Amino acid sequence: MGLSLATAVPATATATTTTTTTTTTEPLFIGWSGLLPPLPAAYSPAQAQQCADGAPECADATIAQMQSRFAPLAASCDHNAVFALTYLRTTEEYRRTAAQPGFFADVAYVNTEDAVFAAYYFHAYDAWLAGDGGGVSPAWQIAFDAAAGRQLAGAGNILLGMNAHVNRDLPLVLASLGLVTAGGQSRKADHDKVNVMLNRVIDPLLREAADRFDPSIDDIASPLGLSYTVLMQILVAWRETAWRNAERLVNAPTAEARAQIQREIETTAAATATVLRTAYAVPRLLPLGQNRDTYCAARSARS
């Protein structure tokens, strides 16, 4: 699916030694969102209950929480496992990328963002699991209910989770942490660098999700199939919209105006979720005539 992640470079031979070099080539990335300048925004101190110091170990703690939630979902072939795997693999890639010197301008800030962002997902899922409807936004409610009802193709579960987390949660997270440094420098460059990181992981995680849970995820020939390129462009567009909605929140002139913007964010995310749920409510037959749940159970039994 999508572009190859690695190519082999021919060996270079000398009279005395032979050295084989393998170069990992990242998928082509078009960073169009990085060309869009940020709007002016006032500085506001970050409001974070998670990872306030931005320590690298925060990502390790987040990954551990994700693994503890994912394991039972995967074991039971729960349809929530597809997004849980997607988020786990993404965060693991983030941990590796954040450790690269110079990749992010302010890695401590992005570590805090990563932890706070994940906490929104944990809170939504735990509240839904506990039957606390009041603690779950409409977009997440639709995503979790659709997974529990086993109503969708696997690609639908991925997109519903992405929609709730990026279109609904992300602008709230960004606004709470602030969009500029104390010196007035925009943080959008680091926001856009996250897209570069996501570009590395989307293709392999789709392949893994297809192999473990639902082969139709990897069926790019189907009208509703998710190719790497399509999913990545959807994600970049949603993340750019999230940044712009965060700007609207930060620049809102009054508390009432800010509340109205938040309601619009909630409503739009829920409407998108409704469209996605309808679009991916396809018959539960895979190309080989297998039920998605039957495939997953058989795959788990062989593992």
mmCIF file of C-alpha atoms in Angstrom:
data_model
loop_
_atom_site.group_PDB
_atom_site.id
_atom_site.type_symbol
_atom_site.label_atom_id
_atom_site.label_comp_id
_atom_site.label_asym_id
_atom_site.label_seq_id
_atom_site.Cartn_x
_atom_site.Cartn_y
_atom_site.Cartn_z
ATOM 1 C CA MET A 1 0.000 0.000 0.000
ATOM 2 C CA GLY A 2 1.474 3.327 -0.961
ATOM 3 C CA LEU A 3 5.192 3.825 -1.388
ATOM 4 C CA SER A 4 7.991 1.452 -0.464
ATOM 5 C CA LEU A 5 9.711 2.278 2.808
ATOM 6 C CA ALA A 6 13.119 0.963 1.894
ATOM 7 C CA THR A 7 15.294 0.354 -1.118
ATOM 8 C CA ALA A 8 18.519 -1.580 -1.346
ATOM 9 C CA VAL A 9 21.651 0.235 -2.448
ATOM 10 C CA PRO A 10 24.115 -1.878 -4.478
ATOM 11 C CA ALA A 11 27.201 -2.960 -2.620
ATOM 12 C CA THR A 12 30.370 -0.960 -3.061
ATOM 13 C CA ALA A 13 33.423 -3.165 -3.552
ATOM 14 C CA THR A 14 37.113 -2.402 -3.119
ATOM 15 C CA ALA A 15 40.221 -4.502 -3.595
ATOM 16 C CA THR A 16 40.283 -5.514 0.071
ATOM 17 C CA THR A 17 36.769 -5.193 1.452
ATOM 18 C CA THR A 18 33.168 -5.340 0.366
ATOM 19 C CA THR A 19 30.659 -3.122 2.138
ATOM 20 C CA THR A 20 26.901 -3.371 1.741
ATOM 21 C CA THR A 21 24.924 -0.262 2.604
ATOM 22 C CA THR A 22 21.170 -0.190 3.035
ATOM 23 C CA THR A 23 19.484 3.189 2.863
ATOM 24 C CA THR A 24 16.032 3.681 4.295
ATOM 25 C CA THR A 25 14.002 5.973 2.071
ATOM 26 C CA GLU A 26 11.019 7.721 3.584
ATOM 27 C CA PRO A 27 7.801 7.944 1.558
ATOM 28 C CA LEU A 28 7.395 11.070 -0.508
ATOM 29 C CA PHE A 29 6.012 13.856 1.634
ATOM 30 C CA ILE A 30 4.419 17.050 0.357
ATOM 31 C CA GLY A 31 4.544 19.512 3.224
ATOM 32 C CA TRP A 32 1.978 21.939 1.895
ATOM 33 C CA SER A 33 0.667 22.863 5.333
ATOM 34 C CA GLY A 34 4.101 24.193 6.273
ATOM 35 C CA LEU A 35 3.732 26.849 3.578
ATOM 36 C CA LEU A 36 0.703 28.340 5.325
ATOM 37 C CA PRO A 37 1.766 31.000 7.842
ATOM 38 C CA PRO A 38 0.345 31.142 11.365
ATOM 39 C CA LEU A 39 -1.900 33.959 12.479
ATOM 40 C CA PRO A 40 -0.742 36.256 15.295
ATOM 41 C CA ALA A 41 -1.588 34.908 18.741
ATOM 42 C CA ALA A 42 -0.941 36.170 22.247
ATOM 43 C CA TYR A 43 1.301 34.184 24.567
ATOM 44 C CA SER A 44 -0.450 32.164 27.260
ATOM 45 C CA PRO A 45 1.241 29.788 29.719
ATOM 46 C CA ALA A 46 0.619 26.112 29.077
ATOM 47 C CA GLN A 47 -2.151 24.488 31.093
ATOM 48 C CA ALA A 48 -1.029 20.882 31.448
ATOM 49 C CA GLN A 49 -1.699 18.298 34.117
ATOM 50 C CA GLN A 50 0.306 15.691 32.212
ATOM 51 C CA CYS A 51 4.049 15.894 31.525
ATOM 52 C CA ALA A 52 4.333 19.539 32.578
ATOM 53 C CA ASP A 53 8.140 19.329 32.500
ATOM 54 C CA GLY A 54 8.238 17.843 28.989
ATOM 55 C CA ALA A 55 10.519 14.970 29.972
ATOM 56 C CA PRO A 56 11.265 12.319 27.326
ATOM 57 C CA GLU A 57 10.042 9.624 29.705
ATOM 58 C CA CYS A 58 6.510 10.988 29.330
ATOM 59 C CA ALA A 59 6.189 9.221 25.976
ATOM 60 C CA ASP A 60 7.256 5.950 27.590
ATOM 61 C CA ALA A 61 4.482 6.289 30.179
ATOM 62 C CA THR A 62 1.960 7.089 27.446
ATOM 63 C CA ILE A 63 3.035 4.067 25.407
ATOM 64 C CA ALA A 64 2.686 1.824 28.456
ATOM 65 C CA GLN A 65 -0.897 3.045 28.971
ATOM 66 C CA MET A 66 -1.682 2.474 25.325
ATOM 67 C CA GLN A 67 -0.283 -1.038 25.413
ATOM 68 C CA SER A 68 -2.341 -1.912 28.495
ATOM 69 C CA ARG A 69 -5.527 -0.793 26.736
ATOM 70 C CA PHE A 70 -4.641 -2.316 23.385
ATOM 71 C CA ALA A 71 -3.723 -5.837 24.566
ATOM 72 C CA PRO A 72 -7.209 -6.934 25.694
ATOM 73 C CA LEU A 73 -8.832 -5.283 22.682
ATOM 74 C CA ALA A 74 -6.545 -7.176 20.330
ATOM 75 C CA ALA A 75 -7.027 -10.465 22.174
ATOM 76 C CA SER A 76 -10.807 -10.245 21.790
ATOM 77 C CA CYS A 77 -10.751 -8.874 18.217
ATOM 78 C CA ASP A 78 -12.609 -5.823 19.510
ATOM 79 C CA HIS A 79 -13.144 -3.351 16.695
ATOM 80 C CA ASN A 80 -11.717 -0.601 18.907
ATOM 81 C CA ALA A 81 -8.382 -2.409 18.576
ATOM 82 C CA VAL A 82 -7.826 -0.984 15.088
ATOM 83 C CA PHE A 83 -7.581 2.637 16.228
ATOM 84 C CA ALA A 84 -5.826 1.630 19.444
ATOM 85 C CA LEU A 85 -3.109 -0.037 17.360
ATOM 86 C CA THR A 86 -2.927 2.984 15.065
ATOM 87 C CA TYR A 87 -2.390 5.349 17.985
ATOM 88 C CA LEU A 88 0.087 3.033 19.724
ATOM 89 C CA ARG A 89 2.313 2.673 16.659
ATOM 90 C CA THR A 90 2.117 6.415 16.010
ATOM 91 C CA THR A 91 3.228 7.212 19.552
ATOM 92 C CA GLU A 92 6.064 4.707 19.367
ATOM 93 C CA GLU A 93 7.261 6.443 16.198
ATOM 94 C CA TYR A 94 6.900 9.803 17.928
ATOM 95 C CA ARG A 95 9.153 8.593 20.764
ATOM 96 C CA ARG A 96 11.847 7.607 18.284
ATOM 97 C CA THR A 97 11.510 10.827 16.299
ATOM 98 C CA ALA A 98 11.539 13.137 19.320
ATOM 99 C CA ALA A 99 14.861 11.612 20.365
ATOM 100 C CA GLN A 100 16.473 12.834 17.133
ATOM 101 C CA PRO A 101 18.474 15.981 17.945
ATOM 102 C CA GLY A 102 17.087 19.025 16.174
ATOM 103 C CA PHE A 103 13.989 17.428 14.685
ATOM 104 C CA PHE A 104 11.704 19.551 16.883
ATOM 105 C CA ALA A 105 12.627 23.086 17.879
ATOM 106 C CA ASP A 106 11.095 22.654 21.350
ATOM 107 C CA VAL A 107 10.970 18.945 22.086
ATOM 108 C CA ALA A 108 9.878 19.483 25.712
ATOM 109 C CA TYR A 109 6.772 21.329 24.555
ATOM 110 C CA VAL A 110 5.939 18.645 22.003
ATOM 111 C CA ASN A 111 6.450 15.952 24.660
ATOM 112 C CA THR A 112 3.893 17.751 26.810
ATOM 113 C CA GLU A 113 1.524 18.036 23.866
ATOM 114 C CA ASP A 114 1.894 14.329 23.132
ATOM 115 C CA ALA A 115 0.997 13.411 26.726
ATOM 116 C CA VAL A 116 -1.922 15.840 27.020
ATOM 117 C CA PHE A 117 -3.276 14.768 23.632
ATOM 118 C CA ALA A 118 -3.178 11.088 24.619
ATOM 119 C CA ALA A 119 -4.914 11.893 27.906
ATOM 120 C CA TYR A 120 -7.922 13.171 25.949
ATOM 121 C CA TYR A 121 -8.191 9.781 24.239
ATOM 122 C CA PHE A 122 -7.720 7.853 27.491
ATOM 123 C CA HIS A 123 -10.380 9.942 29.216
ATOM 124 C CA ALA A 124 -12.870 9.512 26.374
ATOM 125 C CA TYR A 125 -12.353 5.762 26.107
ATOM 126 C CA ASP A 126 -12.422 5.136 29.854
ATOM 127 C CA ALA A 127 -15.565 7.250 30.281
ATOM 128 C CA TRP A 128 -17.279 5.434 27.421
ATOM 129 C CA LEU A 129 -16.265 2.051 28.818
ATOM 130 C CA ALA A 130 -17.660 3.038 32.214
ATOM 131 C CA GLY A 131 -20.954 4.110 30.655
ATOM 132 C CA ASP A 132 -20.369 7.783 31.446
ATOM 133 C CA GLY A 133 -22.011 9.356 28.428
ATOM 134 C CA GLY A 134 -21.544 12.838 29.838
ATOM 135 C CA GLY A 135 -17.778 12.418 29.736
ATOM 136 C CA VAL A 136 -17.647 11.479 26.057
ATOM 137 C CA SER A 137 -17.859 13.954 23.194
ATOM 138 C CA PRO A 138 -20.348 13.147 20.407
ATOM 139 C CA ALA A 139 -17.592 12.363 17.878
ATOM 140 C CA TRP A 140 -15.970 9.861 20.241
ATOM 141 C CA GLN A 141 -19.365 8.407 21.193
ATOM 142 C CA ILE A 142 -20.080 7.673 17.534
ATOM 143 C CA ALA A 143 -16.630 6.123 17.051
ATOM 144 C CA PHE A 144 -16.780 3.873 20.112
ATOM 145 C CA ASP A 145 -20.405 2.860 19.561
ATOM 146 C CA ALA A 146 -19.719 1.937 15.941
ATOM 147 C CA ALA A 147 -16.792 -0.224 17.030
ATOM 148 C CA ALA A 148 -18.824 -1.876 19.775
ATOM 149 C CA GLY A 149 -21.623 -2.572 17.312
ATOM 150 C CA ARG A 150 -19.132 -4.097 14.860
ATOM 151 C CA GLN A 151 -20.777 -2.043 12.149
ATOM 152 C CA LEU A 152 -17.873 -0.912 9.986
ATOM 153 C CA ALA A 153 -14.965 -1.908 7.832
ATOM 154 C CA GLY A 154 -11.651 -1.450 9.628
ATOM 155 C CA ALA A 155 -10.804 1.693 7.675
ATOM 156 C CA GLY A 156 -13.926 3.272 9.115
ATOM 157 C CA ASN A 157 -12.771 2.599 12.670
ATOM 158 C CA ILE A 158 -9.423 4.246 11.898
ATOM 159 C CA LEU A 159 -11.016 7.317 10.353
ATOM 160 C CA LEU A 160 -13.617 7.708 13.095
ATOM 161 C CA GLY A 161 -10.881 7.639 15.732
ATOM 162 C CA MET A 162 -8.741 10.062 13.770
ATOM 163 C CA ASN A 163 -11.666 12.409 13.269
ATOM 164 C CA ALA A 164 -12.598 12.520 16.955
ATOM 165 C CA HIS A 165 -9.019 12.919 18.106
ATOM 166 C CA VAL A 166 -7.746 15.381 15.499
ATOM 167 C CA ASN A 167 -10.822 17.397 14.540
ATOM 168 C CA ARG A 168 -12.306 17.521 18.025
ATOM 169 C CA ASP A 169 -9.518 17.024 20.601
ATOM 170 C CA LEU A 170 -6.457 18.535 18.951
ATOM 171 C CA PRO A 171 -7.601 22.174 18.695
ATOM 172 C CA LEU A 172 -8.557 22.101 22.377
ATOM 173 C CA VAL A 173 -5.164 20.670 23.305
ATOM 174 C CA LEU A 174 -3.252 23.197 21.217
ATOM 175 C CA ALA A 175 -5.219 26.126 22.593
ATOM 176 C CA SER A 176 -4.658 24.951 26.172
ATOM 177 C CA LEU A 177 -0.886 24.725 25.672
ATOM 178 C CA GLY A 178 -0.458 27.959 23.745
ATOM 179 C CA LEU A 179 0.482 28.586 20.133
ATOM 180 C CA VAL A 180 3.500 30.835 20.669
ATOM 181 C CA THR A 181 6.546 30.853 22.926
ATOM 182 C CA ALA A 182 7.086 33.413 25.661
ATOM 183 C CA GLY A 183 9.178 35.307 23.103
ATOM 184 C CA GLY A 184 6.285 35.400 20.650
ATOM 185 C CA GLN A 185 7.569 32.768 18.215
ATOM 186 C CA SER A 186 4.893 30.578 16.642
ATOM 187 C CA ARG A 187 4.946 26.853 17.415
ATOM 188 C CA LYS A 188 3.397 25.967 14.055
ATOM 189 C CA ALA A 189 6.722 24.769 12.634
ATOM 190 C CA ASP A 190 6.851 21.969 15.215
ATOM 191 C CA HIS A 191 3.161 21.267 14.601
ATOM 192 C CA ASP A 192 3.909 20.775 10.912
ATOM 193 C CA LYS A 193 6.970 18.639 11.665
ATOM 194 C CA VAL A 194 4.627 16.117 13.283
ATOM 195 C CA ASN A 195 3.255 15.514 9.782
ATOM 196 C CA VAL A 196 6.730 14.457 8.664
ATOM 197 C CA MET A 197 6.792 11.928 11.510
ATOM 198 C CA LEU A 198 3.317 10.659 10.640
ATOM 199 C CA ASN A 199 4.405 10.206 7.041
ATOM 200 C CA ARG A 200 6.895 7.589 8.224
ATOM 201 C CA VAL A 201 4.439 5.452 10.141
ATOM 202 C CA ILE A 202 1.087 5.515 8.333
ATOM 203 C CA ASP A 203 1.946 2.944 5.674
ATOM 204 C CA PRO A 204 3.422 0.245 7.959
ATOM 205 C CA LEU A 205 0.699 0.621 10.567
ATOM 206 C CA LEU A 206 -2.015 0.212 7.913
ATOM 207 C CA ARG A 207 -0.298 -2.951 6.754
ATOM 208 C CA GLU A 208 -0.116 -4.285 10.298
ATOM 209 C CA ALA A 209 -3.764 -3.447 11.002
ATOM 210 C CA ALA A 210 -4.781 -5.198 7.790
ATOM 211 C CA ASP A 211 -2.735 -8.267 8.639
ATOM 212 C CA ARG A 212 -3.967 -8.568 12.210
ATOM 213 C CA PHE A 213 -7.564 -7.392 12.111
ATOM 214 C CA ASP A 214 -9.148 -6.691 8.728
ATOM 215 C CA PRO A 215 -7.541 -7.299 5.310
ATOM 216 C CA SER A 216 -9.933 -4.819 3.719
ATOM 217 C CA ILE A 217 -7.861 -2.028 5.295
ATOM 218 C CA ASP A 218 -5.180 -2.891 2.760
ATOM 219 C CA ASP A 219 -7.562 -3.259 -0.175
ATOM 220 C CA ILE A 220 -6.762 -0.077 -2.068
ATOM 221 C CA ALA A 221 -8.664 -1.325 -5.117
ATOM 222 C CA SER A 222 -11.976 -1.018 -3.303
ATOM 223 C CA PRO A 223 -13.901 2.269 -3.589
ATOM 224 C CA LEU A 224 -13.634 2.745 0.173
ATOM 225 C CA GLY A 225 -10.083 1.479 0.448
ATOM 226 C CA LEU A 226 -7.499 3.614 2.222
ATOM 227 C CA SER A 227 -4.311 4.046 0.272
ATOM 228 C CA TYR A 228 -1.358 5.495 2.118
ATOM 229 C CA THR A 229 -1.493 8.708 0.074
ATOM 230 C CA VAL A 230 -5.193 9.315 0.635
ATOM 231 C CA LEU A 231 -5.049 8.755 4.391
ATOM 232 C CA MET A 232 -1.960 10.918 4.809
ATOM 233 C CA GLN A 233 -3.513 13.827 2.942
ATOM 234 C CA ILE A 234 -6.712 13.560 4.968
ATOM 235 C CA LEU A 235 -4.650 13.638 8.141
ATOM 236 C CA VAL A 236 -2.552 16.627 7.084
ATOM 237 C CA ALA A 237 -5.695 18.572 6.128
ATOM 238 C CA TRP A 238 -7.395 17.746 9.428
ATOM 239 C CA ARG A 239 -4.301 18.749 11.419
ATOM 240 C CA GLU A 240 -4.105 22.060 9.567
ATOM 241 C CA THR A 241 -7.771 22.688 10.359
ATOM 242 C CA ALA A 242 -7.108 21.818 14.008
ATOM 243 C CA TRP A 243 -4.366 24.450 14.157
ATOM 244 C CA ARG A 244 -6.662 27.062 12.628
ATOM 245 C CA ASN A 245 -9.437 26.214 15.074
ATOM 246 C CA ALA A 246 -6.929 26.534 17.925
ATOM 247 C CA GLU A 247 -6.063 30.003 16.624
ATOM 248 C CA ARG A 248 -9.753 30.874 16.668
ATOM 249 C CA LEU A 249 -10.019 29.690 20.255
ATOM 250 C CA VAL A 250 -6.938 31.585 21.422
ATOM 251 C CA ASN A 251 -7.965 34.772 19.623
ATOM 252 C CA ALA A 252 -11.605 34.688 20.720
ATOM 253 C CA PRO A 253 -12.410 38.120 22.210
ATOM 254 C CA THR A 254 -14.703 36.829 24.979
ATOM 255 C CA ALA A 255 -15.440 33.663 26.916
ATOM 256 C CA GLU A 256 -18.794 33.472 25.149
ATOM 257 C CA ALA A 257 -17.143 33.670 21.736
ATOM 258 C CA ARG A 258 -14.682 30.968 22.724
ATOM 259 C CA ALA A 259 -17.517 28.723 23.912
ATOM 260 C CA GLN A 260 -19.306 29.209 20.595
ATOM 261 C CA ILE A 261 -16.183 28.220 18.668
ATOM 262 C CA GLN A 262 -15.826 25.116 20.810
ATOM 263 C CA ARG A 263 -19.446 24.191 20.085
ATOM 264 C CA GLU A 264 -18.737 24.566 16.374
ATOM 265 C CA ILE A 265 -15.727 22.271 16.691
ATOM 266 C CA GLU A 266 -17.843 19.670 18.494
ATOM 267 C CA THR A 267 -20.658 19.906 15.958
ATOM 268 C CA THR A 268 -18.365 19.640 12.933
ATOM 269 C CA ALA A 269 -16.503 16.641 14.334
ATOM 270 C CA ALA A 270 -19.783 14.882 15.132
ATOM 271 C CA ALA A 271 -21.144 15.597 11.654
ATOM 272 C CA THR A 272 -17.970 14.223 10.073
ATOM 273 C CA ALA A 273 -18.266 11.122 12.258
ATOM 274 C CA THR A 274 -21.831 10.585 11.089
ATOM 275 C CA VAL A 275 -20.761 10.758 7.449
ATOM 276 C CA LEU A 276 -17.870 8.355 8.025
ATOM 277 C CA ARG A 277 -20.061 5.877 9.914
ATOM 278 C CA THR A 278 -22.494 5.832 7.004
ATOM 279 C CA ALA A 279 -19.791 5.596 4.333
ATOM 280 C CA TYR A 280 -18.020 2.650 5.959
ATOM 281 C CA ALA A 281 -21.084 0.656 7.018
ATOM 282 C CA VAL A 282 -20.408 -1.858 4.260
ATOM 283 C CA PRO A 283 -21.333 -5.556 4.275
ATOM 284 C CA ARG A 284 -19.067 -7.491 6.608
ATOM 285 C CA LEU A 285 -17.643 -9.624 3.821
ATOM 286 C CA LEU A 286 -13.977 -9.497 2.934
ATOM 287 C CA PRO A 287 -12.752 -10.144 -0.614
ATOM 288 C CA LEU A 288 -12.244 -13.817 0.250
ATOM 289 C CA GLY A 289 -15.741 -14.106 1.653
ATOM 290 C CA GLN A 290 -14.618 -14.099 5.266
ATOM 291 C CA ASN A 291 -16.209 -12.164 8.064
ATOM 292 C CA ARG A 292 -13.830 -9.633 9.594
ATOM 293 C CA ASP A 293 -14.242 -11.148 13.054
ATOM 294 C CA THR A 294 -13.722 -14.669 11.768
ATOM 295 C CA TYR A 295 -10.525 -13.594 10.056
ATOM 296 C CA CYS A 296 -9.187 -11.899 13.187
ATOM 297 C CA ALA A 297 -9.999 -14.890 15.390
ATOM 298 C CA ALA A 298 -8.263 -17.274 12.985
ATOM 299 C CA ARG A 299 -5.261 -14.945 12.748
ATOM 300 C CA SER A 300 -5.013 -14.770 16.540
ATOM 301 C CA ALA A 301 -5.239 -18.548 16.865
ATOM 302 C CA ARG A 302 -2.272 -18.958 14.530
ATOM 303 C CA SER A 303 -0.135 -16.437 16.416
#
